[in-house]
Each structure stands twice: as structure tokens, then as C-alpha cells.
Amino acid sequence: MSDQRRLERYELPLPVTVTVNGASFETQIRDISAMGAYFFLDCCYDEIDTDVQIRLTMTSEQFPWLPEGRKAIELAAHGKLVRIDDDGAAVVFTERIVFSPLGEEPAD
């Protein structure tokens, strides 16, 4: 099987909330790109093309490049499962990734 990735993936071992078929669970992202992500699975999902939502929070402690005064941002993405293996699942994003500010410090 050839590697069909068009964009670089970044290792991002952060906790993530994944919602599949209305059921949410906590797991960890292995890597992510602008087009998709891979996350670890402890349970049995075997339906390719299933809708998936992922949410993860990036804090200023983890990512010091966040704008000054911003404590965290939330990343939210929707996609479809495209591959499931023994360790986890790959999802391709079907909508743009949305970044939302969290915990902004009040301006002086």
C-alpha cells in the first residue's frame, strides 16, 4: 500500500475527545495534518466511512507560540473514518478545522 498523504503530518500526542455515532470517548492523537488525523482506539469500531468529530485543547504551556494572553485554543474537526487498524483509526477531515479561543485573559 503506497503512502497517499499529500500534506505533512505532525506528531501531536495530546488528549482528544472523539465522537463516533453519538458516543464520545477520550483517547490520544498520534498525528495530525490539515487533511486528517490518526488517533488511538481501545474499542471496536469497524465501519469505514463513519462520521467522526474530534476536539482537542492546546494550552499555552504546551504551545508557547499561542498569542499573548491566550491560555488555550480548542481545535474541532469533522471527518470520516477511512482506516482502522490494530492500534487506532485514521480520519480524513470533511470540513475545515475550527480553532476557538479558550480562557482569554481580560485586557487591562
N, CA and C of each residue as an Amber inpcrd file, in Angstrom:
protein
   324
   0.8470000  -1.1820000   0.0000000   0.0000000   0.0000000   0.0000000
   0.8820000   1.2320000   0.0000000   0.6710000   2.1230000  -0.9310000
   1.5030000   3.3160000  -1.0110000   0.9770000   4.3940000  -0.0760000
   1.8900000   5.2570000   0.3350000   1.5200000   6.3550000   1.2190000
   0.9060000   7.4620000   0.3750000  -0.3730000   7.7380000   0.5950000
  -1.0900000   8.6990000  -0.2370000  -1.2120000  10.0670000   0.4170000
  -0.4660000  10.3210000   1.4480000  -0.5540000  11.6060000   2.1440000
  -0.0090000  12.7160000   1.2580000  -0.7610000  13.7980000   1.2000000
  -0.3330000  14.9460000   0.4170000   0.2330000  16.0560000   1.2850000
  -0.0830000  16.0430000   2.5560000   0.3980000  17.0710000   3.4650000
   1.1790000  16.4210000   4.5980000   2.1340000  17.1540000   5.1050000
   2.9370000  16.6420000   6.2100000   2.0690000  16.4390000   7.4440000
   2.3150000  15.3320000   8.1280000   1.6430000  15.0620000   9.4010000
   2.5840000  15.4300000  10.5230000   1.9970000  15.9060000  11.6160000
   2.7720000  16.3220000  12.7790000   2.4040000  15.4420000  13.9610000
   3.4190000  14.9200000  14.6280000   3.1570000  14.1640000  15.8510000
   2.6030000  15.1340000  16.8820000   1.4960000  14.7830000  17.4630000
   0.8250000  15.6600000  18.4150000   0.1800000  14.7990000  19.4910000
   0.9870000  14.2260000  20.3740000   0.4430000  13.3020000  21.3780000
  -0.3200000  14.0360000  22.4760000  -1.5370000  14.4480000  22.1580000
  -2.3880000  15.1730000  23.1040000  -3.6820000  14.4100000  23.3240000
  -4.2920000  14.6030000  24.4980000  -5.6180000  14.0140000  24.7170000
  -6.6240000  14.6230000  23.7430000  -7.5680000  13.8140000  23.3220000
  -8.5800000  14.2610000  22.3660000  -9.9030000  13.6010000  22.7280000
 -10.9950000  14.3190000  22.5050000 -12.3320000  13.7490000  22.6380000
 -12.8070000  13.3920000  21.2410000 -13.1790000  12.1540000  21.0580000
 -13.6600000  11.6640000  19.7720000 -15.1230000  11.2770000  19.9370000
 -15.9530000  11.6860000  18.9930000 -17.3630000  11.3050000  18.9880000
 -17.6450000  10.5230000  17.7140000 -18.1180000   9.2910000  17.8930000
 -18.4680000   8.4110000  16.7830000 -19.8700000   7.8860000  17.0490000
 -20.7470000   8.0410000  16.0810000 -22.1310000   7.5480000  16.2290000
 -22.7870000   8.0620000  17.5060000 -22.5120000   9.3040000  17.8830000
 -23.1280000   9.9100000  19.0580000 -22.4890000   9.5530000  20.3850000
 -21.5350000   8.6280000  20.3820000 -20.8590000   8.2270000  21.6190000
 -19.4750000   8.8750000  21.6740000 -19.1790000   9.5460000  22.7890000
 -17.8920000  10.2170000  22.9430000 -16.9790000   9.4300000  23.8690000
 -15.6740000   9.5000000  23.5830000 -14.6770000   8.8660000  24.4290000
 -13.3840000   9.6660000  24.3480000 -12.5750000   9.5040000  25.3770000
 -11.2830000  10.1820000  25.4480000 -10.1990000   9.2340000  24.9470000
  -9.2760000   9.7610000  24.1610000  -8.1560000   8.9790000  23.6760000
  -6.9920000   9.9250000  23.4310000  -6.0660000   9.5500000  22.5750000
  -4.9120000  10.3920000  22.2960000  -4.6740000  10.4310000  20.7880000
  -4.3660000  11.6230000  20.2950000  -3.9710000  11.8100000  18.8950000
  -2.5490000  11.2880000  18.7400000  -2.2890000  10.5810000  17.6590000
  -0.9090000  10.2000000  17.3460000  -0.2840000  11.2440000  16.4370000
  -1.0200000  11.5990000  15.3670000  -0.5290000  12.6350000  14.4590000
  -1.7000000  13.2990000  13.7590000  -1.4100000  14.4640000  13.1640000
  -2.4710000  15.2660000  12.5550000  -1.8820000  16.0670000  11.4000000
  -2.7230000  16.3470000  10.3990000  -2.3700000  17.2470000   9.3060000
  -3.5910000  18.1120000   9.0290000  -3.4980000  18.9750000   8.0540000
  -4.6430000  19.8120000   7.6980000  -5.7790000  18.9860000   7.0910000
  -5.4690000  17.7750000   6.6360000  -6.4780000  16.9490000   5.9730000
  -6.9880000  15.7870000   6.8040000  -6.3140000  15.4550000   7.9060000
  -6.7670000  14.3070000   8.6730000  -5.9420000  14.0680000   9.9150000
  -6.2770000  13.0000000  10.6140000  -5.5890000  12.6730000  11.8580000
  -5.6450000  11.1710000  12.0950000  -4.7860000  10.7250000  12.9910000
  -4.7940000   9.3370000  13.4440000  -4.9040000   9.3790000  14.9570000
  -5.8430000   8.6160000  15.5130000  -5.9830000   8.5530000  16.9650000
  -6.0450000   7.1000000  17.3990000  -5.6600000   6.8620000  18.6470000
  -5.6430000   5.5100000  19.1970000  -7.0480000   5.0890000  19.5930000
  -7.3380000   3.8090000  19.4230000  -8.6430000   3.2370000  19.7660000
  -8.4620000   2.0900000  20.7480000  -9.2890000   2.0660000  21.7900000
  -9.3000000   0.9460000  22.7320000 -10.4940000   0.0350000  22.4930000
 -11.4010000   0.4890000  21.6420000 -12.6250000  -0.2690000  21.4370000
 -12.7820000  -0.6420000  19.9700000 -13.8690000  -1.2340000  19.6770000
 -14.0570000  -1.8380000  18.3540000 -14.9900000  -1.0170000  17.4800000
 -14.4210000  -0.2680000  16.5870000 -15.1900000   0.3750000  15.5220000
 -14.7010000  -0.2420000  14.2370000 -15.6170000  -0.7260000  13.4320000
 -15.1760000  -1.3930000  12.2140000 -15.8540000  -0.8520000  10.9610000
 -16.5990000   0.2240000  11.1080000 -17.3120000   0.7750000   9.9630000
 -16.5480000   1.9420000   9.3570000 -15.9430000   1.6880000   8.2020000
 -15.2870000   2.7520000   7.4530000 -16.3790000   3.6950000   6.9470000
 -16.0390000   4.9440000   6.7770000 -16.9460000   5.9860000   6.2710000
 -17.9220000   6.4740000   7.3410000 -17.6640000   6.1380000   8.6080000
 -18.4820000   6.6100000   9.7230000 -18.1000000   8.0520000  10.0520000
 -19.0920000   8.8880000  10.3480000 -18.8350000  10.2730000  10.7370000
 -18.1330000  10.3250000  12.0900000 -17.1660000  11.2310000  12.1900000
 -16.3630000  11.3830000  13.4000000 -16.2000000  12.8710000  13.6850000
 -16.2170000  13.2160000  14.9670000 -15.8880000  14.5660000  15.3990000
 -14.7570000  14.4490000  16.4030000 -13.7280000  15.3020000  16.2550000
 -12.6600000  15.3270000  17.2430000 -12.5410000  16.7290000  17.8180000
 -12.1890000  16.7830000  19.1100000 -11.9500000  18.0490000  19.8000000
 -10.7240000  17.8740000  20.6750000  -9.8070000  18.8230000  20.5560000
  -8.6590000  18.8000000  21.4470000  -8.3040000  20.2170000  21.8450000
  -7.7020000  20.3340000  23.0100000  -7.3240000  21.6340000  23.5550000
  -5.8120000  21.7550000  23.5710000  -5.3190000  22.8730000  23.0630000
  -3.8900000  23.1760000  23.0780000  -3.6830000  24.3460000  24.0350000
  -2.8680000  24.1530000  25.0580000  -2.6490000  25.2000000  26.0560000
  -1.3630000  25.9640000  25.7720000  -1.2640000  27.1520000  26.3470000
  -0.0630000  27.9750000  26.1700000   1.1460000  27.3220000  26.8380000
   0.9230000  26.4690000  27.8190000   2.0420000  25.7450000  28.4340000
   2.6150000  24.7230000  27.4610000   1.7510000  24.0910000  26.6650000
   2.1980000  23.1200000  25.6760000   2.7230000  23.8030000  24.4140000
   2.1050000  24.9220000  24.0620000   2.4230000  25.6350000  22.8310000
   2.6690000  27.1090000  23.1400000   3.8980000  27.4590000  23.5220000
   4.1820000  28.8350000  23.9320000   4.0040000  29.8650000  22.8230000
   3.8310000  29.4330000  21.5990000   3.6400000  30.3590000  20.4870000
   2.2110000  30.8960000  20.3820000   1.3110000  30.4310000  21.2460000
  -0.0430000  30.9930000  21.2300000   0.0370000  32.4910000  21.5120000
  -0.8600000  33.2720000  20.9310000  -0.8140000  34.7210000  21.1550000
  -0.8270000  35.0760000  22.6400000  -0.1350000  36.1560000  22.9720000
  -0.0440000  36.5950000  24.3610000  -1.4320000  36.8170000  24.9490000
  -1.6240000  36.3450000  26.1610000  -2.9130000  36.4840000  26.8310000
  -3.8670000  35.3420000  26.5430000  -3.5400000  34.5120000  25.5940000
  -4.4090000  33.3750000  25.2640000  -3.9100000  32.1630000  26.0180000
  -4.7540000  31.6200000  26.8670000  -4.3530000  30.4690000  27.6700000
  -4.4880000  29.1540000  26.9080000  -5.4590000  29.0860000  25.9910000
  -5.6690000  27.8400000  25.2600000  -6.5430000  28.0850000  24.0370000
  -6.4410000  27.1650000  23.0930000  -7.3640000  27.1460000  21.9660000
  -7.9000000  25.7300000  21.8220000  -9.1280000  25.6500000  21.3330000
  -9.7230000  24.3470000  21.0660000  -9.7390000  24.1400000  19.5660000
  -9.3530000  22.9530000  19.1540000  -9.4150000  22.5500000  17.7610000
 -10.5890000  21.6040000  17.6250000 -11.4590000  21.8640000  16.6730000
 -12.6010000  20.9760000  16.4170000 -12.6170000  20.6370000  14.9380000
 -12.8490000  19.3650000  14.6320000 -12.8740000  18.9360000  13.2370000
 -13.8890000  17.8120000  13.0590000 -14.4780000  17.7870000  11.8710000
 -15.4030000  16.7250000  11.4880000 -14.7850000  15.9550000  10.3320000
 -15.0380000  14.6590000  10.3100000 -14.4960000  13.8650000   9.2280000
 -15.1490000  12.5050000   9.1390000 -14.4840000  11.6250000   8.3940000
 -14.9600000  10.2520000   8.2130000 -13.8090000   9.2950000   8.4670000
 -14.1240000   8.1670000   9.1100000 -13.1200000   7.1270000   9.3000000
 -12.7540000   6.5510000   7.9390000 -11.4620000   6.4780000   7.6670000
 -11.0190000   5.9240000   6.3880000 -10.1720000   4.6700000   6.5550000
  -9.6540000   4.4580000   7.7700000  -8.8410000   3.2690000   8.0210000
  -8.8740000   2.9450000   9.5000000  -8.9990000   1.6620000   9.8080000
  -8.9480000   1.1860000  11.1880000  -7.9450000   0.0430000  11.2150000
  -7.0070000   0.0980000  12.1590000  -6.0400000  -0.9820000  12.2940000
  -5.9680000  -1.4330000  13.7460000  -4.9760000  -2.2170000  14.0880000
  -4.8910000  -2.7770000  15.4430000  -4.6780000  -1.7210000  16.5250000
  -4.1010000  -0.5790000  16.1680000  -3.7860000   0.4540000  17.1590000
  -4.7950000   1.5890000  17.2170000  -5.4390000   1.8940000  16.1050000
  -6.3130000   3.0510000  16.1000000  -7.0150000   3.2500000  14.7800000
  -7.3260000   4.5130000  14.5040000  -8.1160000   4.8380000  13.3200000
  -7.6220000   6.1230000  12.6750000  -7.7340000   6.1640000  11.3590000
  -7.4070000   7.3610000  10.5950000  -8.7050000   8.0100000  10.1500000
  -8.7410000   9.3140000  10.2440000  -9.9100000  10.0740000   9.8290000
  -9.4560000  11.1210000   8.8150000 -10.2370000  11.3030000   7.7750000
  -9.9950000  12.3870000   6.8250000 -11.0260000  13.4640000   7.1400000
 -10.5570000  14.7080000   7.2570000 -11.4580000  15.8030000   7.5880000
 -12.3100000  16.1590000   6.3760000 -13.6080000  16.3270000   6.6150000
 -14.5390000  16.6700000   5.5390000 -14.9590000  18.1370000   5.6070000
 -14.5680000  18.7970000   6.6810000 -14.8310000  20.2220000   6.8550000
 -13.5580000  20.8750000   7.3560000 -13.4870000  22.1850000   7.2420000
 -12.3210000  22.9050000   7.7440000 -12.1820000  22.7360000   9.2490000
 -10.9430000  22.7000000   9.6980000 -10.6680000  22.6620000  11.1330000
 -11.0380000  24.0280000  11.7140000 -11.7110000  24.0260000  12.8590000
 -12.1110000  25.2680000  13.5140000 -11.2850000  25.4290000  14.7860000
 -10.6500000  26.5920000  14.9180000  -9.8990000  26.9300000  16.1230000
 -10.6930000  27.9690000  16.8970000 -10.9460000  27.7000000  18.1770000
 -11.7050000  28.6260000  19.0190000 -10.8820000  28.9920000  20.2410000
 -10.8270000  30.2800000  20.6000000 -10.0770000  30.6830000  21.7890000
 -10.7570000  30.2090000  23.0680000  -9.9540000  29.8140000  24.0220000
 -10.4420000  29.4160000  25.3420000  -9.6460000  30.1690000  26.3830000
 -10.2720000  30.5900000  27.4480000  -9.5680000  31.1700000  28.5890000
  -8.7250000  32.3780000  28.2780000  -9.2700000  33.3120000  27.5230000
  -8.5260000  34.5470000  27.2600000  -8.4700000  35.3860000  28.5230000
  -7.3120000  35.9660000  28.7650000  -7.1640000  36.8450000  29.9190000
  -7.7810000  38.1940000  29.5700000  -8.4560000  38.8360000  30.5160000
  -9.0660000  40.1380000  30.2180000  -7.9910000  41.1890000  29.9270000
  -8.3160000  42.0800000  29.0040000  -7.3820000  43.1610000  28.6630000
  -7.3510000  44.1740000  29.7980000  -6.1760000  44.7760000  30.0220000
  -6.0530000  45.7950000  31.0820000  -6.6130000  47.1240000  30.6460000
